[in-house]
Amino acid sequence: MASILADISASAVKRAQNADPNMQRCLIENCSTSMAVQLAHVYDREEAAMKSLEWSWGLIHGCLNLDTRRNIFFVGASLYEMYKRRRWSLVPEEQVVRQFFYEGGRRPRKRRDFPNLQSQTFKYKFLPIRNMEDICITRQSEDKSVTIHEYPFPDFPTITSHIHPSFVLLHLASALSCIDRNQHDTLVKQYPWLNKIIELHTSWFARLPDNADQNLTFWPSHQAQSSSTSQPTSDDDISRTPPHRIPVLTTQPSNQQIVQGLDVERPNTSPSSMRAAPRIPQAYPSCGQKRELCEVIQDLRPNKRRRLLTSTDLKRHHEDYQRSNALKMQILIDNLQRCLIENCSTSKAVQLGHFYDREEAARDHRMESLEWIWGLVQGSLNLDTRRNIFFVGASLYEMYKRRNWSLVPEENVVRQFFYDGGTRPRTRRDFPKFQSLTFKYTSLAIKDMEDVYISRQSEDNTVAIYEHPFSGFPP
């Protein structure tokens, strides 16, 4: 079961902002907040095994707060997605890591003498863990110039941050556990002491001693514990993180548990690009069985009355089916699910995005209006059609949803939505129909893009940097 934790408080955000020496710029790319820089956790917020960490780190039971400013940093959305997937991590300085071990580095320090690091900032190196071979990272300098770093990022500069090495080592150990022995040995050659990180992780998450509840430094008297682990109030001191667990709001099945409990596949989409499944809310869960791209899925919706097809009907159905598959394959071949704007590979947190947002369309009965104007049957417009879905990096998609940028079709295409002369838009009875498999677009900066730069990868893997107003950006 997955626990839903309370949202990060405004005071926790303020503490992280005040502590960050990088002025809330992306920790890795050093780009401004305009480029979808977001709040992130070094070690992800979760309730499991908190007691073990509190015991190993010499803390009082119930006082570890993962919303401390020491566990929060600022990073671009795409890089954060890769961070959560354990694609990369941060590496503290060796002399810092050695403090978590007894002299000689034989074994991790215990609760009674866990190191108390007082420095306000620490230095880290960027470390690619896995699936980063075709990734390039841009980093902006103080003079606004942009440097492109390619795998294995040997010249990537040292990073200074307020985040605490304890949380960094938790993520690093988790990331190292995701790779095979050969990859692990390669990283150990670069940083020999990484061989001890898994041991550190094992020690920190070890089972509590049987008498832990009798240890007054871990489980003090009820009165002392109440004063030391009290819940935060709205007027918390923003300069200090209150010692307490993050409140658990509720518990619900995780996404994986939900998927495992389902035993039917999703229905197949209609050959039509816009008249796919009716817009009636229905649940067609997936059994989780892996299938190849463009594999035909059996439609398991309730059987409808069927009619006999004439030879003409069969021919038309076959042509529609071929056209549908051709469109799917053309889209896959054209971009190979690379980012539409940056042309980077799926390794760089490229995700599915909607051109027209489903939630926005659901408000104010806009769907009915669109179906009327576009000449569709009521209830037939499906915003999950492939014609409304594209592949884009997480950071760019965040900016897209904020209306920071958009796409502009070719003028001759736009003119088809108007009557001759362009005096007024076409109405339902003669709304234009487009048969082309692909269209050309120009990216358009709308707002708050002045300090944004976009990198675009060419077919030969060279990377070009485009700055506002992005003149010369390819269509």
Short mmCIF file of C-alpha atoms in Angstrom, two decimals:
data_model
loop_
_atom_site.label_atom_id
_atom_site.label_comp_id
_atom_site.label_asym_id
_atom_site.label_seq_id
_atom_site.Cartn_x
_atom_site.Cartn_y
_atom_site.Cartn_z
CA MET A 1 0.00 0.00 0.00
CA ALA A 2 1.31 3.47 -0.89
CA SER A 3 1.05 6.24 1.69
CA ILE A 4 -0.05 9.70 0.65
CA LEU A 5 2.02 12.22 2.58
CA ALA A 6 1.05 15.77 3.37
CA ASP A 7 2.18 18.37 0.82
CA ILE A 8 5.38 20.29 1.42
CA SER A 9 4.54 23.27 3.59
CA ALA A 10 5.15 26.83 2.45
CA SER A 11 7.64 27.29 5.29
CA ALA A 12 9.61 24.23 4.13
CA VAL A 13 9.79 25.68 0.62
CA LYS A 14 10.92 29.02 2.01
CA ARG A 15 13.67 27.38 4.06
CA ALA A 16 14.96 25.55 0.99
CA GLN A 17 14.94 28.75 -1.05
CA ASN A 18 16.87 30.63 1.62
CA ALA A 19 19.44 27.86 2.02
CA ASP A 20 20.10 27.29 -1.68
CA PRO A 21 23.38 29.00 -2.70
CA ASN A 22 22.35 28.75 -6.37
CA MET A 23 19.34 31.10 -6.10
CA GLN A 24 16.86 28.35 -7.04
CA ARG A 25 18.53 27.78 -10.40
CA CYS A 26 18.82 24.19 -11.63
CA LEU A 27 21.53 22.47 -9.60
CA ILE A 28 22.88 20.67 -12.68
CA GLU A 29 22.22 22.94 -15.66
CA ASN A 30 22.39 26.23 -13.71
CA CYS A 31 19.50 27.53 -15.84
CA SER A 32 16.90 29.95 -14.53
CA THR A 33 13.56 29.00 -12.99
CA SER A 34 11.91 29.85 -16.33
CA MET A 35 13.11 26.50 -17.67
CA ALA A 36 10.69 24.41 -15.57
CA VAL A 37 12.99 24.21 -12.56
CA GLN A 38 11.13 22.54 -9.73
CA LEU A 39 11.42 21.54 -6.11
CA ALA A 40 12.87 18.03 -5.69
CA HIS A 41 13.78 15.65 -2.90
CA VAL A 42 17.29 14.22 -2.71
CA TYR A 43 15.87 11.15 -0.96
CA ASP A 44 12.27 10.54 -1.94
CA ARG A 45 9.58 11.11 0.68
CA GLU A 46 8.39 7.80 2.04
CA GLU A 47 7.39 6.38 5.37
CA ALA A 48 9.02 2.96 5.09
CA ALA A 49 12.16 2.26 7.15
CA MET A 50 12.14 5.69 8.80
CA LYS A 51 12.75 4.11 12.22
CA SER A 52 15.91 2.44 10.95
CA LEU A 53 17.30 5.74 9.65
CA GLU A 54 16.44 7.55 12.88
CA TRP A 55 18.21 4.85 14.87
CA SER A 56 21.32 4.73 12.66
CA TRP A 57 21.63 8.50 12.42
CA GLY A 58 21.42 9.04 16.19
CA LEU A 59 18.02 10.76 16.09
CA ILE A 60 14.98 10.62 18.35
CA HIS A 61 12.21 8.34 17.15
CA GLY A 62 9.68 10.25 15.02
CA CYS A 63 11.80 13.35 14.41
CA LEU A 64 13.27 12.71 10.94
CA ASN A 65 11.67 15.20 8.56
CA LEU A 66 12.29 14.48 4.89
CA ASP A 67 11.00 17.95 4.03
CA THR A 68 14.04 19.50 5.66
CA ARG A 69 15.84 22.01 3.48
CA ARG A 70 18.82 19.62 3.58
CA ASN A 71 16.78 17.13 1.52
CA ILE A 72 15.32 19.61 -0.98
CA PHE A 73 17.04 20.99 -4.07
CA PHE A 74 16.06 22.72 -7.30
CA VAL A 75 16.40 20.95 -10.64
CA GLY A 76 14.87 20.93 -14.13
CA ALA A 77 11.90 18.65 -14.69
CA SER A 78 13.67 16.43 -17.24
CA LEU A 79 16.73 15.93 -15.05
CA TYR A 80 14.52 15.20 -12.04
CA GLU A 81 12.69 12.49 -13.96
CA MET A 82 16.04 10.89 -14.79
CA TYR A 83 17.14 11.32 -11.17
CA LYS A 84 14.05 9.48 -9.90
CA ARG A 85 14.76 6.70 -12.39
CA ARG A 86 18.27 6.34 -10.90
CA ARG A 87 19.94 7.41 -14.16
CA TRP A 88 22.32 9.73 -12.35
CA SER A 89 23.28 10.72 -8.84
CA LEU A 90 25.59 13.00 -6.90
CA VAL A 91 28.86 11.96 -5.27
CA PRO A 92 30.09 13.73 -2.12
CA GLU A 93 33.78 14.44 -1.61
CA GLU A 94 35.78 11.46 -0.41
CA GLN A 95 36.84 13.09 2.86
CA VAL A 96 33.18 13.71 3.68
CA VAL A 97 32.16 10.11 3.03
CA ARG A 98 35.05 8.80 5.14
CA GLN A 99 33.51 10.49 8.18
CA PHE A 100 30.62 8.00 8.06
CA PHE A 101 33.10 5.15 8.67
CA TYR A 102 35.40 4.31 11.57
CA GLU A 103 39.12 4.91 11.13
CA GLY A 104 40.45 2.78 8.32
CA GLY A 105 37.03 2.59 6.66
CA ARG A 106 36.42 -0.92 7.94
CA ARG A 107 32.78 -0.46 8.97
CA PRO A 108 30.09 2.24 9.17
CA ARG A 109 29.78 4.31 12.32
CA LYS A 110 27.07 3.34 14.78
CA ARG A 111 24.33 5.40 16.38
CA ARG A 112 26.37 6.48 19.39
CA ASP A 113 29.03 8.24 17.29
CA PHE A 114 27.28 9.07 14.03
CA PRO A 115 29.03 12.08 12.42
CA ASN A 116 27.51 15.52 12.90
CA LEU A 117 28.37 17.55 9.80
CA GLN A 118 27.89 21.27 10.41
CA SER A 119 28.94 22.81 7.09
CA GLN A 120 26.31 24.98 5.40
CA THR A 121 27.29 23.76 1.92
CA PHE A 122 28.97 20.69 0.45
CA LYS A 123 30.63 19.90 -2.86
CA TYR A 124 29.44 17.13 -5.18
CA LYS A 125 30.33 15.56 -8.51
CA PHE A 126 27.78 14.62 -11.13
CA LEU A 127 27.79 10.85 -11.71
CA PRO A 128 26.01 9.09 -14.60
CA ILE A 129 24.74 5.72 -13.40
CA ARG A 130 22.98 4.03 -16.31
CA ASN A 131 21.33 4.69 -19.70
CA MET A 132 23.06 8.05 -20.08
CA GLU A 133 25.29 7.20 -23.05
CA ASP A 134 23.24 9.22 -25.56
CA ILE A 135 22.51 12.10 -23.20
CA CYS A 136 24.07 15.54 -23.42
CA ILE A 137 23.71 18.08 -20.63
CA THR A 138 23.93 21.82 -21.06
CA ARG A 139 25.17 24.08 -18.29
CA GLN A 140 24.89 27.84 -18.21
CA SER A 141 27.80 29.90 -16.91
CA GLU A 142 27.68 33.13 -14.97
CA ASP A 143 28.24 35.08 -18.20
CA LYS A 144 25.13 33.36 -19.72
CA SER A 145 27.23 31.28 -22.13
CA VAL A 146 26.18 27.64 -22.43
CA THR A 147 28.52 24.65 -22.41
CA ILE A 148 27.50 21.25 -23.75
CA HIS A 149 28.70 18.23 -21.76
CA GLU A 150 28.58 14.74 -23.27
CA TYR A 151 28.79 11.31 -21.69
CA PRO A 152 30.67 10.39 -19.51
CA PHE A 153 30.79 14.11 -18.56
CA PRO A 154 34.49 14.16 -17.55
CA ASP A 155 34.72 17.96 -17.43
CA PHE A 156 31.44 18.62 -15.66
CA PRO A 157 32.15 21.20 -12.95
CA THR A 158 31.96 20.51 -9.23
CA ILE A 159 28.58 21.39 -7.76
CA THR A 160 28.09 23.31 -4.53
CA SER A 161 24.84 22.81 -2.67
CA HIS A 162 23.19 23.04 0.76
CA ILE A 163 21.83 19.47 0.58
CA HIS A 164 23.21 17.04 3.17
CA PRO A 165 25.53 14.14 2.26
CA SER A 166 23.42 11.68 4.29
CA PHE A 167 20.47 12.08 1.91
CA VAL A 168 22.76 12.10 -1.13
CA LEU A 169 24.34 8.81 -0.05
CA LEU A 170 20.89 7.24 0.35
CA HIS A 171 20.03 8.03 -3.26
CA LEU A 172 23.50 7.06 -4.48
CA ALA A 173 23.29 3.64 -2.80
CA SER A 174 19.84 3.07 -4.27
CA ALA A 175 21.11 4.01 -7.75
CA LEU A 176 24.14 1.72 -7.48
CA SER A 177 21.88 -1.19 -6.58
CA CYS A 178 20.14 -0.80 -9.98
CA ILE A 179 23.17 -1.66 -12.12
CA ASP A 180 24.96 -4.91 -12.91
CA ARG A 181 28.37 -5.92 -11.65
CA ASN A 182 30.28 -4.74 -14.72
CA GLN A 183 28.74 -1.26 -14.55
CA HIS A 184 29.40 -1.15 -10.82
CA ASP A 185 33.07 -2.08 -11.28
CA THR A 186 33.47 0.64 -13.91
CA LEU A 187 32.21 3.29 -11.48
CA VAL A 188 34.39 1.94 -8.66
CA LYS A 189 37.46 2.45 -10.86
CA GLN A 190 36.55 6.13 -11.01
CA TYR A 191 35.67 6.42 -7.31
CA PRO A 192 37.21 3.43 -5.44
CA TRP A 193 35.40 4.20 -2.20
CA LEU A 194 32.00 3.71 -3.90
CA ASN A 195 32.54 0.04 -3.12
CA LYS A 196 31.63 0.84 0.51
CA ILE A 197 28.38 2.71 -0.21
CA ILE A 198 26.17 -0.38 -0.38
CA GLU A 199 27.59 -1.45 2.98
CA LEU A 200 26.64 1.94 4.38
CA HIS A 201 23.10 1.60 3.05
CA THR A 202 22.77 -1.90 4.54
CA SER A 203 23.92 -0.65 7.93
CA TRP A 204 21.53 2.29 7.96
CA PHE A 205 18.51 0.16 7.10
CA ALA A 206 19.35 -2.69 9.45
CA ARG A 207 16.70 -4.00 11.81
CA LEU A 208 16.43 -2.09 15.08
CA PRO A 209 17.84 -3.74 18.21
CA ASP A 210 15.22 -5.53 20.30
CA ASN A 211 15.75 -3.07 23.16
CA ALA A 212 15.60 0.09 21.01
CA ASP A 213 12.33 1.18 22.66
CA GLN A 214 14.14 1.20 26.02
CA ASN A 215 16.86 3.56 24.81
CA LEU A 216 15.96 7.02 26.15
CA THR A 217 18.08 8.75 23.50
CA PHE A 218 15.90 7.12 20.84
CA TRP A 219 12.59 6.72 22.63
CA PRO A 220 12.48 9.34 25.41
CA SER A 221 9.73 9.71 27.98
CA HIS A 222 6.30 10.66 26.64
CA GLN A 223 6.59 14.29 27.80
CA ALA A 224 10.03 14.80 26.29
CA GLN A 225 9.02 13.11 23.07
CA SER A 226 5.91 15.26 22.74
CA SER A 227 7.94 18.45 23.00
CA SER A 228 10.66 17.29 20.61
CA THR A 229 8.48 15.78 17.89
CA SER A 230 5.43 18.02 17.99
CA GLN A 231 3.63 18.69 14.74
CA PRO A 232 4.41 21.99 12.98
CA THR A 233 2.08 24.92 13.14
CA SER A 234 1.33 27.57 10.58
CA ASP A 235 3.84 29.94 12.17
CA ASP A 236 6.83 27.55 12.17
CA ASP A 237 10.17 29.29 12.29
CA ILE A 238 11.11 29.38 8.61
CA SER A 239 14.82 29.31 9.47
CA ARG A 240 14.65 25.87 11.12
CA THR A 241 13.07 22.61 10.05
CA PRO A 242 10.74 21.27 12.77
CA PRO A 243 11.76 17.76 13.88
CA HIS A 244 8.81 15.52 13.02
CA ARG A 245 7.63 12.89 10.59
CA ILE A 246 5.65 14.06 7.58
CA PRO A 247 1.96 13.49 8.37
CA VAL A 248 0.44 10.54 6.52
CA LEU A 249 -2.90 11.66 5.09
CA THR A 250 -4.16 8.29 3.91
CA THR A 251 -3.07 5.00 2.50
CA GLN A 252 -4.11 3.68 -0.87
CA PRO A 253 -2.99 0.92 -3.24
CA SER A 254 0.10 1.78 -5.25
CA ASN A 255 -0.07 2.04 -9.05
CA GLN A 256 1.70 -1.29 -9.37
CA GLN A 257 -0.82 -2.99 -7.07
CA ILE A 258 -3.70 -1.55 -9.06
CA VAL A 259 -2.23 -2.77 -12.36
CA GLN A 260 -1.57 -6.22 -10.94
CA GLY A 261 -5.19 -6.51 -9.89
CA LEU A 262 -6.54 -5.91 -13.38
CA ASP A 263 -7.01 -8.66 -15.91
CA VAL A 264 -8.34 -7.12 -19.10
CA GLU A 265 -6.61 -5.25 -21.93
CA ARG A 266 -7.45 -1.83 -23.24
CA PRO A 267 -9.67 -1.64 -26.32
CA ASN A 268 -8.16 -0.94 -29.70
CA THR A 269 -8.51 2.52 -31.16
CA SER A 270 -10.64 3.16 -34.20
CA PRO A 271 -8.97 3.61 -37.59
CA SER A 272 -10.25 7.17 -37.65
CA SER A 273 -7.87 9.74 -36.26
CA MET A 274 -10.58 11.64 -34.43
CA ARG A 275 -13.52 9.31 -34.08
CA ALA A 276 -11.82 6.85 -31.78
CA ALA A 277 -13.59 5.57 -28.68
CA PRO A 278 -16.68 7.50 -27.54
CA ARG A 279 -16.05 10.00 -24.78
CA ILE A 280 -18.14 8.07 -22.24
CA PRO A 281 -16.06 7.43 -19.09
CA GLN A 282 -15.18 3.73 -19.06
CA ALA A 283 -12.44 1.63 -17.46
CA TYR A 284 -10.54 -0.68 -19.76
CA PRO A 285 -7.61 -1.78 -17.57
CA SER A 286 -4.53 -3.58 -18.79
CA CYS A 287 -3.23 -6.91 -17.61
CA GLY A 288 0.31 -5.55 -17.85
CA GLN A 289 1.33 -8.03 -20.57
CA LYS A 290 4.10 -6.56 -22.68
CA ARG A 291 3.35 -6.22 -26.37
CA GLU A 292 5.16 -4.86 -29.38
CA LEU A 293 4.50 -1.42 -30.80
CA CYS A 294 1.49 -1.23 -33.12
CA GLU A 295 0.32 -4.73 -32.16
CA VAL A 296 -3.41 -5.00 -32.68
CA ILE A 297 -5.29 -5.27 -29.38
CA GLN A 298 -8.51 -7.22 -29.22
CA ASP A 299 -11.50 -5.01 -28.47
CA LEU A 300 -13.02 -6.37 -25.26
CA ARG A 301 -15.83 -3.85 -24.94
CA PRO A 302 -19.38 -5.24 -24.74
CA ASN A 303 -20.43 -6.76 -28.07
CA LYS A 304 -22.49 -4.49 -30.29
CA ARG A 305 -25.01 -5.56 -32.91
CA ARG A 306 -23.10 -6.43 -36.03
CA ARG A 307 -24.21 -6.29 -39.64
CA LEU A 308 -23.10 -8.21 -42.71
CA LEU A 309 -20.49 -6.36 -44.74
CA THR A 310 -20.68 -6.09 -48.50
CA SER A 311 -17.55 -6.41 -50.61
CA THR A 312 -17.44 -2.61 -50.85
CA ASP A 313 -17.66 -2.31 -47.05
CA LEU A 314 -14.87 -4.84 -46.60
CA LYS A 315 -12.65 -3.03 -49.09
CA ARG A 316 -13.28 0.33 -47.39
CA HIS A 317 -12.61 -1.19 -43.96
CA HIS A 318 -9.35 -2.72 -45.22
CA GLU A 319 -8.23 0.60 -46.72
CA ASP A 320 -9.04 2.43 -43.47
CA TYR A 321 -7.11 -0.16 -41.49
CA GLN A 322 -4.08 0.12 -43.77
CA ARG A 323 -4.21 3.91 -43.60
CA SER A 324 -4.38 3.77 -39.80
CA ASN A 325 -1.39 1.46 -39.53
CA ALA A 326 0.54 3.53 -42.08
CA LEU A 327 -0.08 6.64 -39.99
CA LYS A 328 1.11 4.92 -36.82
CA MET A 329 4.25 3.63 -38.46
CA GLN A 330 4.98 6.95 -40.15
CA ILE A 331 4.79 8.77 -36.82
CA LEU A 332 7.07 6.20 -35.20
CA ILE A 333 9.55 6.31 -38.08
CA ASP A 334 9.59 10.11 -38.32
CA ASN A 335 10.60 10.84 -34.74
CA LEU A 336 11.26 7.44 -33.08
CA GLN A 337 9.66 8.89 -29.97
CA ARG A 338 12.42 11.48 -29.70
CA CYS A 339 11.61 14.88 -28.23
CA LEU A 340 9.72 16.91 -30.84
CA ILE A 341 11.66 20.07 -29.98
CA GLU A 342 15.10 18.96 -28.78
CA ASN A 343 15.26 15.79 -30.90
CA CYS A 344 16.91 14.02 -27.97
CA SER A 345 16.41 10.32 -27.28
CA THR A 346 13.87 8.83 -24.91
CA SER A 347 16.65 8.41 -22.33
CA LYS A 348 16.36 12.12 -21.54
CA ALA A 349 12.96 11.85 -19.81
CA VAL A 350 10.98 12.19 -23.03
CA GLN A 351 7.31 11.65 -22.24
CA LEU A 352 3.90 11.62 -23.87
CA GLY A 353 2.23 15.01 -23.99
CA HIS A 354 -1.17 16.23 -25.13
CA PHE A 355 -1.30 19.11 -27.60
CA TYR A 356 -4.70 20.08 -26.25
CA ASP A 357 -5.06 19.33 -22.57
CA ARG A 358 -7.78 16.90 -21.53
CA GLU A 359 -8.53 18.61 -18.22
CA GLU A 360 -8.92 21.99 -19.87
CA ALA A 361 -11.29 20.57 -22.45
CA ALA A 362 -13.43 18.97 -19.76
CA ARG A 363 -14.24 22.37 -18.27
CA ASP A 364 -17.14 24.52 -19.46
CA HIS A 365 -18.50 21.86 -21.86
CA ARG A 366 -15.83 22.69 -24.45
CA MET A 367 -15.89 19.18 -25.88
CA GLU A 368 -19.47 19.54 -27.10
CA SER A 369 -18.60 22.83 -28.78
CA LEU A 370 -15.59 21.32 -30.53
CA GLU A 371 -17.58 18.32 -31.71
CA TRP A 372 -20.23 20.61 -33.17
CA ILE A 373 -17.84 22.94 -34.95
CA TRP A 374 -15.55 20.13 -36.18
CA GLY A 375 -18.45 18.20 -37.73
CA LEU A 376 -18.26 15.25 -35.33
CA VAL A 377 -20.89 13.09 -33.67
CA GLN A 378 -21.68 14.14 -30.11
CA GLY A 379 -19.55 12.16 -27.64
CA SER A 380 -17.07 10.89 -30.24
CA LEU A 381 -14.12 13.27 -29.79
CA ASN A 382 -11.27 11.41 -28.13
CA LEU A 383 -8.41 13.60 -26.89
CA ASP A 384 -6.25 10.52 -26.48
CA THR A 385 -6.11 10.10 -30.24
CA ARG A 386 -2.60 9.79 -31.63
CA ARG A 387 -3.24 13.07 -33.47
CA ASN A 388 -3.30 14.87 -30.10
CA ILE A 389 -0.27 13.12 -28.58
CA PHE A 390 3.38 13.96 -29.06
CA PHE A 391 6.72 13.14 -27.47
CA VAL A 392 8.51 15.90 -25.58
CA GLY A 393 11.03 16.34 -22.76
CA ALA A 394 9.60 16.78 -19.27
CA SER A 395 10.97 20.32 -18.86
CA LEU A 396 9.68 21.52 -22.21
CA TYR A 397 6.29 19.94 -21.54
CA GLU A 398 6.02 21.81 -18.25
CA MET A 399 6.70 25.06 -20.11
CA TYR A 400 4.20 24.03 -22.80
CA LYS A 401 1.48 23.49 -20.19
CA ARG A 402 2.28 26.91 -18.74
CA ARG A 403 1.70 28.43 -22.20
CA ASN A 404 5.32 29.59 -22.42
CA TRP A 405 5.61 28.29 -25.97
CA SER A 406 3.47 26.77 -28.68
CA LEU A 407 3.58 25.48 -32.26
CA VAL A 408 2.47 27.34 -35.39
CA PRO A 409 1.19 25.41 -38.44
CA GLU A 410 2.05 26.48 -41.97
CA GLU A 411 -0.01 29.40 -43.27
CA ASN A 412 -1.57 27.41 -46.11
CA VAL A 413 -2.87 24.89 -43.57
CA VAL A 414 -4.37 27.54 -41.30
CA ARG A 415 -6.11 29.22 -44.26
CA GLN A 416 -8.12 26.05 -44.85
CA PHE A 417 -9.98 26.67 -41.59
CA PHE A 418 -11.39 29.90 -43.08
CA TYR A 419 -13.67 30.62 -46.00
CA ASP A 420 -12.06 32.11 -49.09
CA GLY A 421 -10.73 35.54 -48.27
CA GLY A 422 -10.21 34.61 -44.63
CA THR A 423 -13.18 36.68 -43.52
CA ARG A 424 -14.63 34.09 -41.13
CA PRO A 425 -13.95 30.54 -39.84
CA ARG A 426 -15.57 27.59 -41.55
CA THR A 427 -18.65 26.12 -39.88
CA ARG A 428 -19.72 22.58 -39.12
CA ARG A 429 -21.15 21.73 -42.52
CA ASP A 430 -17.87 22.30 -44.37
CA PHE A 431 -15.16 21.97 -41.73
CA PRO A 432 -11.89 21.00 -43.47
CA LYS A 433 -10.61 17.43 -43.46
CA PHE A 434 -6.89 16.75 -43.65
CA GLN A 435 -5.54 13.48 -45.02
CA SER A 436 -1.82 14.19 -44.69
CA LEU A 437 0.12 11.87 -42.40
CA THR A 438 2.42 14.63 -41.16
CA PHE A 439 2.44 18.42 -40.94
CA LYS A 440 5.13 21.05 -40.48
CA TYR A 441 5.23 23.43 -37.53
CA THR A 442 7.35 26.29 -36.27
CA SER A 443 8.02 26.66 -32.54
CA LEU A 444 6.85 29.99 -31.12
CA ALA A 445 7.97 31.60 -27.86
CA ILE A 446 4.92 33.09 -26.15
CA LYS A 447 5.95 34.45 -22.74
CA ASP A 448 8.70 34.27 -20.09
CA MET A 449 11.18 32.71 -22.51
CA GLU A 450 13.71 35.55 -22.65
CA ASP A 451 16.29 33.76 -20.47
CA VAL A 452 15.55 30.30 -21.85
CA TYR A 453 17.81 28.42 -24.26
CA ILE A 454 16.94 25.26 -26.17
CA SER A 455 19.38 22.60 -27.29
CA ARG A 456 18.59 20.52 -30.36
CA GLN A 457 20.36 17.37 -31.44
CA SER A 458 21.07 16.78 -35.12
CA GLU A 459 21.06 13.48 -36.97
CA ASP A 460 24.86 13.28 -36.61
CA ASN A 461 24.45 13.78 -32.81
CA THR A 462 25.88 17.30 -32.83
CA VAL A 463 24.03 19.71 -30.56
CA ALA A 464 23.10 23.30 -31.39
CA ILE A 465 22.02 25.90 -28.83
CA TYR A 466 19.20 28.32 -29.68
CA GLU A 467 18.49 31.44 -27.63
CA HIS A 468 15.44 33.68 -27.50
CA PRO A 469 13.75 34.51 -29.86
CA PHE A 470 15.03 31.20 -31.34
CA SER A 471 15.59 32.49 -34.86
CA GLY A 472 16.93 29.76 -37.09
CA PHE A 473 15.25 27.00 -35.09
CA PRO A 474 14.36 24.27 -37.62
CA PRO A 475 10.70 23.53 -38.43
#
